[in-house]
């Protein structure tokens, strides 16, 4: 049965680009795509007409972990069975879509849940966003995230590890360039995989058309990863001026994951998180805000990603990351939306994030205008994925 032709009339239309929004337009959606965008008083043919204060593209989260749900102690989640991790991923995929996130990149999982969820969603047996999975993250032996990693040592083994992810069905590669917050004993500032190892992995990944994301918090590791040719730095909290120059030279993106340490520190009084996690998040928080703001002002392209799944950082709460790009980094609400839509889609290499005739119809109907109601993204009135209504809140 063909999906019905939809018309969406809105007061403000944000197409995902950096351009100012248009007012009083109607989008006509057919066969999963935007067919035309016309003024509200133009005659249109549609089976169903929906109204919204504002329309934006569906959100794109460049950094999630579908097998984790924001539990306070990730160590406990890791003890669950593979089947349990798969069920968790299925629930998180559904919650993401219902909250308006229409594309996610999964950057590391213990099992192949994100890869299988992508296929199940494509087959129509499950609902969720478009998923771009990395499979297991490549890390040094015993390195940060080894519990969701493929431990690898040496350039040739790094190439083999990339090939293994490709065989498993991954579409991108995640490298661990430095220590991190959630692994006991890992020092966030310290480099882990070497530049030589990462370079080998990048060459192999790019050969197969896979983009490469590097978890990198420490200054030296960020620069090692950029020189190795990665496509994005994840976190990037301790970047310096030389790193900013390397971003400019290589064209790499920065995915700041502002939610990750912010959510940890908002929930200290719960007493449920390991002490080492809180200590490391506290050490990074001030540097994160200062350095990432500096990179943003220097023109480093910022793509939205929240590290959803980490403590108290829920998949459905991605709107909070968009708000933090506004309040912590000084982006305008429209600039933050641009980072979480069109810029994110360029980093991922997916056809999404920009609403133009001929493009896929992944979009949100909001009850308020983003520029006057900065919380409007938290509860979209309706979510449309590939031209079909995927979620609808009653307008009550
Ligand atoms: Zn992560």
Short mmCIF file of C-alpha atoms and ligand atoms in Angstrom, two decimals:
data_model
loop_
_atom_site.label_atom_id
_atom_site.label_comp_id
_atom_site.label_asym_id
_atom_site.label_seq_id
_atom_site.Cartn_x
_atom_site.Cartn_y
_atom_site.Cartn_z
CA UNK A 1 0.00 0.00 0.00
CA UNK A 2 1.52 3.35 -0.94
CA UNK A 3 1.99 5.83 1.93
CA UNK A 4 -0.55 8.67 1.78
CA UNK A 5 0.46 12.05 0.35
CA UNK A 6 1.02 14.42 3.24
CA UNK A 7 0.92 18.18 3.41
CA UNK A 8 2.57 19.86 6.41
CA UNK A 9 1.64 23.53 6.94
CA UNK A 10 3.93 25.43 9.27
CA UNK A 11 4.51 28.90 10.65
CA UNK A 12 8.32 28.62 10.65
CA UNK A 13 10.35 26.32 8.47
CA UNK A 14 13.94 25.42 9.42
CA UNK A 15 15.40 23.36 6.62
CA UNK A 16 18.57 22.35 8.52
CA UNK A 17 20.93 24.71 6.67
CA UNK A 18 22.58 27.73 8.30
CA UNK A 19 20.10 30.00 6.44
CA UNK A 20 17.36 31.91 8.30
CA UNK A 21 14.01 30.09 8.53
CA UNK A 22 11.17 30.76 6.09
CA UNK A 23 7.68 31.69 7.27
CA UNK A 24 4.28 30.22 6.36
CA UNK A 25 5.22 27.38 4.03
CA UNK A 26 3.70 24.00 3.21
CA UNK A 27 5.74 20.88 2.53
CA UNK A 28 4.22 18.28 0.25
CA UNK A 29 5.51 14.77 0.94
CA UNK A 30 5.09 11.80 -1.39
CA UNK A 31 6.88 8.47 -1.81
CA UNK A 32 9.05 9.12 1.23
CA UNK A 33 10.47 12.37 -0.09
CA UNK A 34 9.81 16.09 -0.08
CA UNK A 35 8.02 16.73 -3.35
CA UNK A 36 7.60 20.48 -3.10
CA UNK A 37 7.81 23.40 -0.69
CA UNK A 38 5.28 26.14 -1.39
CA UNK A 39 3.65 29.15 0.27
CA UNK A 40 0.76 28.33 2.62
CA UNK A 41 -1.80 29.95 0.31
CA UNK A 42 -0.76 27.84 -2.72
CA UNK A 43 -3.14 25.00 -3.65
CA UNK A 44 -1.74 21.53 -2.89
CA UNK A 45 -3.02 17.99 -3.37
CA UNK A 46 -2.76 15.75 -0.30
CA UNK A 47 -4.58 12.87 1.43
CA UNK A 48 -3.86 14.35 4.83
CA UNK A 49 -2.84 17.79 6.08
CA UNK A 50 -0.95 18.39 9.34
CA UNK A 51 -0.27 21.73 11.03
CA UNK A 52 2.76 22.79 13.10
CA UNK A 53 4.14 25.96 14.65
CA UNK A 54 7.54 24.97 13.25
CA UNK A 55 9.10 22.22 11.15
CA UNK A 56 12.72 21.04 11.38
CA UNK A 57 14.60 18.08 9.94
CA UNK A 58 14.68 14.94 12.10
CA UNK A 59 17.65 15.12 14.49
CA UNK A 60 20.88 13.24 13.81
CA UNK A 61 22.90 11.99 16.79
CA UNK A 62 26.47 11.25 15.63
CA UNK A 63 27.46 9.49 18.85
CA UNK A 64 25.30 6.93 20.64
CA UNK A 65 25.63 3.50 22.25
CA UNK A 66 22.32 1.69 21.72
CA UNK A 67 23.27 -1.18 24.06
CA UNK A 68 23.42 1.23 27.02
CA UNK A 69 20.47 3.09 28.49
CA UNK A 70 22.01 5.68 30.79
CA UNK A 71 22.44 3.43 33.82
CA UNK A 72 24.50 5.10 36.59
CA UNK A 73 27.13 2.33 36.57
CA UNK A 74 27.97 1.04 33.11
CA UNK A 75 29.92 -1.86 34.68
CA UNK A 76 26.61 -3.41 35.80
CA UNK A 77 25.11 -3.20 32.30
CA UNK A 78 28.16 -4.92 30.85
CA UNK A 79 27.35 -8.04 32.89
CA UNK A 80 24.00 -8.54 31.12
CA UNK A 81 23.56 -11.27 28.50
CA UNK A 82 23.92 -10.73 24.75
CA UNK A 83 20.14 -11.21 24.34
CA UNK A 84 19.48 -8.58 26.98
CA UNK A 85 21.80 -6.14 25.19
CA UNK A 86 19.87 -6.75 21.96
CA UNK A 87 16.54 -6.05 23.65
CA UNK A 88 17.98 -2.89 25.19
CA UNK A 89 19.18 -1.72 21.79
CA UNK A 90 15.73 -2.36 20.27
CA UNK A 91 14.02 -0.34 23.02
CA UNK A 92 16.53 2.51 22.70
CA UNK A 93 16.10 2.62 18.93
CA UNK A 94 12.32 2.93 19.29
CA UNK A 95 12.62 5.61 22.01
CA UNK A 96 15.05 7.58 19.85
CA UNK A 97 12.72 7.71 16.89
CA UNK A 98 9.69 8.63 19.02
CA UNK A 99 11.72 11.54 20.44
CA UNK A 100 12.53 12.87 16.98
CA UNK A 101 15.98 11.37 16.36
CA UNK A 102 15.73 9.95 12.85
CA UNK A 103 19.41 8.99 12.34
CA UNK A 104 22.05 7.75 14.81
CA UNK A 105 25.65 6.62 14.52
CA UNK A 106 26.38 3.81 17.02
CA UNK A 107 30.00 4.16 18.12
CA UNK A 108 30.73 0.94 19.92
CA UNK A 109 28.91 -2.07 21.24
CA UNK A 110 29.83 -5.31 22.98
CA UNK A 111 27.51 -7.30 20.69
CA UNK A 112 26.32 -6.70 17.14
CA UNK A 113 23.00 -5.24 18.32
CA UNK A 114 23.21 -1.95 16.40
CA UNK A 115 24.10 -3.77 13.17
CA UNK A 116 21.20 -6.20 13.54
CA UNK A 117 18.80 -3.43 14.58
CA UNK A 118 19.70 -1.50 11.41
CA UNK A 119 18.74 -4.54 9.36
CA UNK A 120 15.57 -5.24 11.38
CA UNK A 121 14.42 -1.64 10.94
CA UNK A 122 15.14 -1.78 7.21
CA UNK A 123 13.13 -5.02 7.00
CA UNK A 124 10.20 -3.38 8.79
CA UNK A 125 10.06 -5.74 11.77
CA UNK A 126 11.21 -3.05 14.25
CA UNK A 127 10.91 0.71 14.46
CA UNK A 128 13.83 3.03 14.94
CA UNK A 129 16.05 5.60 13.30
CA UNK A 130 18.46 5.05 10.43
CA UNK A 131 21.48 3.47 12.13
CA UNK A 132 25.10 3.87 11.02
CA UNK A 133 26.93 1.26 13.15
CA UNK A 134 30.65 1.02 13.93
CA UNK A 135 30.59 -2.49 15.40
CA UNK A 136 33.31 -2.87 18.02
CA UNK A 137 35.63 0.05 18.72
CA UNK A 138 39.32 -0.47 17.94
CA UNK A 139 41.37 0.05 21.11
CA UNK A 140 44.79 -0.91 22.41
CA UNK A 141 44.99 -4.04 24.56
CA UNK A 142 43.40 -3.15 27.90
CA UNK A 143 42.62 0.34 26.62
CA UNK A 144 39.62 2.59 27.25
CA UNK A 145 36.38 0.87 26.30
CA UNK A 146 37.98 -2.56 25.77
CA UNK A 147 34.68 -4.12 26.92
CA UNK A 148 33.03 -2.78 23.75
CA UNK A 149 36.26 -2.99 21.80
CA UNK A 150 38.35 -5.10 19.48
CA UNK A 151 41.73 -4.93 21.19
CA UNK A 152 44.38 -4.31 18.56
CA UNK A 153 48.14 -3.77 18.60
CA UNK A 154 50.26 -2.78 15.62
CA UNK A 155 49.33 -1.36 12.19
CA UNK A 156 48.66 -4.68 10.46
CA UNK A 157 46.44 -5.90 13.26
CA UNK A 158 44.60 -2.56 13.09
CA UNK A 159 43.92 -3.18 9.41
CA UNK A 160 42.65 -6.67 10.22
CA UNK A 161 40.40 -5.27 12.96
CA UNK A 162 38.85 -2.86 10.43
CA UNK A 163 38.23 -5.76 8.05
CA UNK A 164 36.54 -7.70 10.84
CA UNK A 165 34.10 -4.84 11.49
CA UNK A 166 33.41 -4.60 7.75
CA UNK A 167 32.67 -8.35 7.64
CA UNK A 168 30.32 -7.99 10.63
CA UNK A 169 28.31 -5.33 8.78
CA UNK A 170 29.71 -2.10 10.24
CA UNK A 171 29.47 1.08 8.12
CA UNK A 172 32.01 3.21 9.97
CA UNK A 173 34.98 2.71 12.28
CA UNK A 174 35.61 3.93 15.82
CA UNK A 175 39.16 4.32 17.16
CA UNK A 176 40.20 4.90 20.76
CA UNK A 177 42.99 7.48 20.69
CA UNK A 178 43.13 8.27 24.43
CA UNK A 179 41.88 7.16 27.81
CA UNK A 180 38.34 7.99 28.88
CA UNK A 181 35.97 8.62 31.76
CA UNK A 182 34.02 5.37 32.16
CA UNK A 183 36.88 2.83 32.13
CA UNK A 184 38.49 2.30 35.52
CA UNK A 185 42.21 3.08 35.38
CA UNK A 186 42.12 4.77 31.96
CA UNK A 187 43.54 8.32 32.12
CA UNK A 188 41.55 10.63 29.79
CA UNK A 189 44.58 12.79 28.98
CA UNK A 190 46.83 9.90 27.99
CA UNK A 191 47.23 8.72 24.41
CA UNK A 192 46.46 5.06 23.66
CA UNK A 193 46.37 3.79 20.03
CA UNK A 194 49.45 5.22 18.29
CA UNK A 195 49.35 7.54 15.29
CA UNK A 196 50.87 4.72 13.21
CA UNK A 197 48.14 2.26 14.25
CA UNK A 198 45.36 4.78 13.62
CA UNK A 199 46.82 5.75 10.24
CA UNK A 200 46.75 2.09 9.14
CA UNK A 201 43.14 1.75 10.30
CA UNK A 202 42.12 4.99 8.53
CA UNK A 203 43.71 3.92 5.22
CA UNK A 204 41.97 0.54 5.42
CA UNK A 205 38.61 2.03 6.40
CA UNK A 206 38.69 4.70 3.70
CA UNK A 207 39.58 2.05 1.11
CA UNK A 208 36.19 0.48 1.87
CA UNK A 209 34.29 3.78 2.02
CA UNK A 210 33.98 3.78 5.82
CA UNK A 211 34.39 7.04 7.75
CA UNK A 212 36.47 7.02 10.92
CA UNK A 213 35.61 8.54 14.31
CA UNK A 214 38.23 8.81 17.05
CA UNK A 215 37.44 8.96 20.75
CA UNK A 216 40.06 11.52 21.85
CA UNK A 217 40.15 13.59 25.03
CA UNK A 218 43.89 14.14 25.65
CA UNK A 219 45.80 16.83 23.72
CA UNK A 220 48.45 14.57 22.20
CA UNK A 221 45.96 11.84 21.26
CA UNK A 222 43.67 14.37 19.53
CA UNK A 223 46.58 15.50 17.38
CA UNK A 224 47.74 11.93 16.72
CA UNK A 225 44.24 11.08 15.47
CA UNK A 226 43.98 14.19 13.29
CA UNK A 227 47.39 13.53 11.73
CA UNK A 228 46.31 9.92 11.15
CA UNK A 229 43.45 11.28 9.00
CA UNK A 230 40.30 10.56 11.02
CA UNK A 231 37.03 12.19 9.91
CA UNK A 232 35.89 13.25 13.38
CA UNK A 233 37.19 13.76 16.88
CA UNK A 234 34.72 12.63 19.55
CA UNK A 235 34.81 14.64 22.83
CA UNK A 236 38.02 16.63 22.09
CA UNK A 237 37.94 18.24 25.51
CA UNK A 238 41.68 18.97 25.91
CA UNK A 239 42.30 20.27 22.38
CA UNK A 240 44.80 23.15 21.93
CA UNK A 241 45.61 25.75 19.24
CA UNK A 242 47.78 23.32 17.29
CA UNK A 243 44.85 20.87 17.21
CA UNK A 244 42.59 23.64 15.89
CA UNK A 245 45.09 24.18 13.05
CA UNK A 246 45.06 20.45 12.32
CA UNK A 247 41.25 20.48 12.14
CA UNK A 248 41.49 23.29 9.57
CA UNK A 249 44.12 21.43 7.56
CA UNK A 250 42.38 18.04 7.54
CA UNK A 251 38.73 19.16 7.39
CA UNK A 252 37.84 16.91 10.34
CA UNK A 253 34.69 17.52 12.42
CA UNK A 254 34.38 17.84 16.18
CA UNK A 255 31.58 15.98 17.99
CA UNK A 256 31.66 17.54 21.48
CA UNK A 257 29.29 15.21 23.45
CA UNK A 258 28.53 17.98 25.97
CA UNK A 259 25.82 15.86 27.59
CA UNK A 260 28.21 13.15 28.75
CA UNK A 261 30.12 14.94 31.58
CA UNK A 262 27.19 17.33 32.19
CA UNK A 263 24.73 14.53 33.00
CA UNK A 264 27.28 12.73 35.22
CA UNK A 265 27.83 15.89 37.26
CA UNK A 266 24.10 16.71 37.50
CA UNK A 267 23.57 13.40 39.32
CA UNK A 268 26.46 13.25 41.79
CA UNK A 269 24.13 13.43 44.81
CA UNK A 270 22.37 10.21 43.73
CA UNK A 271 25.45 8.34 45.00
CA UNK A 272 25.07 5.62 42.38
CA UNK A 273 28.04 6.37 40.12
CA UNK A 274 31.57 5.05 40.72
CA UNK A 275 33.79 7.69 42.39
CA UNK A 276 36.42 7.50 39.62
CA UNK A 277 33.79 8.47 37.01
CA UNK A 278 32.74 11.59 38.94
CA UNK A 279 36.34 12.62 39.59
CA UNK A 280 37.30 12.38 35.90
CA UNK A 281 34.15 14.21 34.72
CA UNK A 282 34.86 17.03 37.22
CA UNK A 283 38.42 17.36 35.94
CA UNK A 284 37.23 17.73 32.33
CA UNK A 285 34.15 19.96 32.66
CA UNK A 286 35.78 23.43 32.71
CA UNK A 287 38.36 22.56 30.06
CA UNK A 288 35.62 21.13 27.84
CA UNK A 289 33.60 24.33 27.82
CA UNK A 290 36.62 26.63 27.26
CA UNK A 291 38.36 24.56 24.59
CA UNK A 292 35.34 23.51 22.56
CA UNK A 293 34.01 27.06 22.52
CA UNK A 294 37.41 28.17 21.22
CA UNK A 295 37.34 25.53 18.48
CA UNK A 296 33.79 26.51 17.49
CA UNK A 297 34.74 30.21 17.29
CA UNK A 298 37.81 29.31 15.20
CA UNK A 299 35.53 27.67 12.64
CA UNK A 300 36.01 23.97 13.41
CA UNK A 301 32.85 22.28 12.06
CA UNK A 302 30.77 21.02 14.99
CA UNK A 303 28.50 18.00 14.46
CA UNK A 304 25.92 17.06 17.09
CA UNK A 305 26.49 13.94 19.15
CA UNK A 306 25.65 13.25 22.78
CA UNK A 307 27.27 9.90 23.73
CA UNK A 308 23.73 8.71 24.57
CA UNK A 309 23.71 5.62 26.77
CA UNK A 310 26.38 6.91 29.20
CA UNK A 311 25.26 7.62 32.82
CA UNK A 312 21.93 9.54 32.99
CA UNK A 313 22.37 10.42 29.30
CA UNK A 314 19.18 8.97 27.78
CA UNK A 315 18.68 8.30 24.08
CA UNK A 316 15.41 10.25 23.97
CA UNK A 317 17.08 13.33 25.52
CA UNK A 318 19.17 14.40 22.54
CA UNK A 319 17.40 17.76 22.48
CA UNK A 320 19.42 18.54 25.61
CA UNK A 321 22.67 18.30 23.61
CA UNK A 322 21.23 20.81 21.14
CA UNK A 323 20.34 23.11 24.05
CA UNK A 324 23.88 22.79 25.51
CA UNK A 325 25.44 23.75 22.17
CA UNK A 326 23.37 26.92 22.58
CA UNK A 327 23.98 27.61 26.30
CA UNK A 328 27.57 26.31 26.75
CA UNK A 329 29.14 27.07 23.35
CA UNK A 330 27.17 30.20 22.43
CA UNK A 331 25.63 28.87 19.21
CA UNK A 332 22.26 30.33 18.22
CA UNK A 333 19.35 27.86 18.51
CA UNK A 334 19.34 27.70 14.71
CA UNK A 335 23.13 27.13 14.62
CA UNK A 336 22.80 24.29 17.14
CA UNK A 337 20.01 22.74 15.05
CA UNK A 338 22.25 23.04 11.97
CA UNK A 339 25.02 21.13 13.86
CA UNK A 340 22.53 18.38 14.78
CA UNK A 341 21.09 18.06 11.26
CA UNK A 342 22.84 19.17 8.04
CA UNK A 343 26.39 19.22 9.47
CA UNK A 344 25.85 15.86 11.16
CA UNK A 345 24.61 14.33 7.89
CA UNK A 346 27.72 15.57 6.06
CA UNK A 347 29.96 13.94 8.66
CA UNK A 348 28.04 10.65 8.43
CA UNK A 349 27.70 10.75 4.65
CA UNK A 350 23.95 10.07 4.78
CA UNK A 351 21.19 11.68 2.72
CA UNK A 352 19.32 13.32 5.61
CA UNK A 353 19.40 16.46 7.72
CA UNK A 354 18.37 18.91 5.00
CA UNK A 355 14.78 19.48 3.86
CA UNK A 356 14.73 20.29 0.15
CA UNK A 357 12.65 19.01 -2.77
CA UNK A 358 13.84 15.50 -3.69
CA UNK A 359 15.38 14.80 -0.27
CA UNK A 360 14.10 12.12 2.15
CA UNK A 361 11.20 13.32 4.31
CA UNK A 362 12.61 12.89 7.83
CA UNK A 363 11.13 15.78 9.79
CA UNK A 364 9.68 17.04 13.06
CA UNK A 365 6.50 19.00 13.69
CA UNK A 366 7.03 21.28 16.69
CA UNK A 367 4.49 23.02 18.93
CA UNK A 368 6.70 26.12 19.25
CA UNK A 369 9.18 28.16 17.24
CA UNK A 370 12.76 27.17 18.07
CA UNK A 371 14.00 30.76 18.28
CA UNK A 372 11.43 31.86 20.86
CA UNK A 373 10.82 28.47 22.51
CA UNK A 374 14.27 26.88 22.85
CA UNK A 375 12.79 23.77 24.51
CA UNK A 376 10.47 23.03 21.56
CA UNK A 377 12.66 20.16 20.35
CA UNK A 378 12.13 18.22 23.60
CA UNK A 379 8.66 17.01 22.69
CA UNK A 380 7.93 17.09 18.95
CA UNK A 381 4.20 17.01 18.16
CA UNK A 382 4.89 14.50 15.38
CA UNK A 383 7.84 12.64 13.89
CA UNK A 384 7.85 11.80 10.19
CA UNK A 385 10.37 9.24 8.95
CA UNK A 386 10.76 8.54 5.23
CA UNK A 387 7.44 10.25 4.57
CA UNK A 388 5.37 8.26 7.10
CA UNK A 389 4.15 9.38 10.52
CA UNK A 390 6.33 7.45 13.00
CA UNK A 391 5.08 9.08 16.20
CA UNK A 392 2.32 11.53 17.08
CA UNK A 393 1.47 13.22 20.39
CA UNK A 394 -2.13 14.25 20.89
CA UNK A 395 -2.43 17.96 20.54
CA UNK A 396 -4.37 18.29 23.83
ZN1 LIG B 1 30.92 7.01 23.34
#
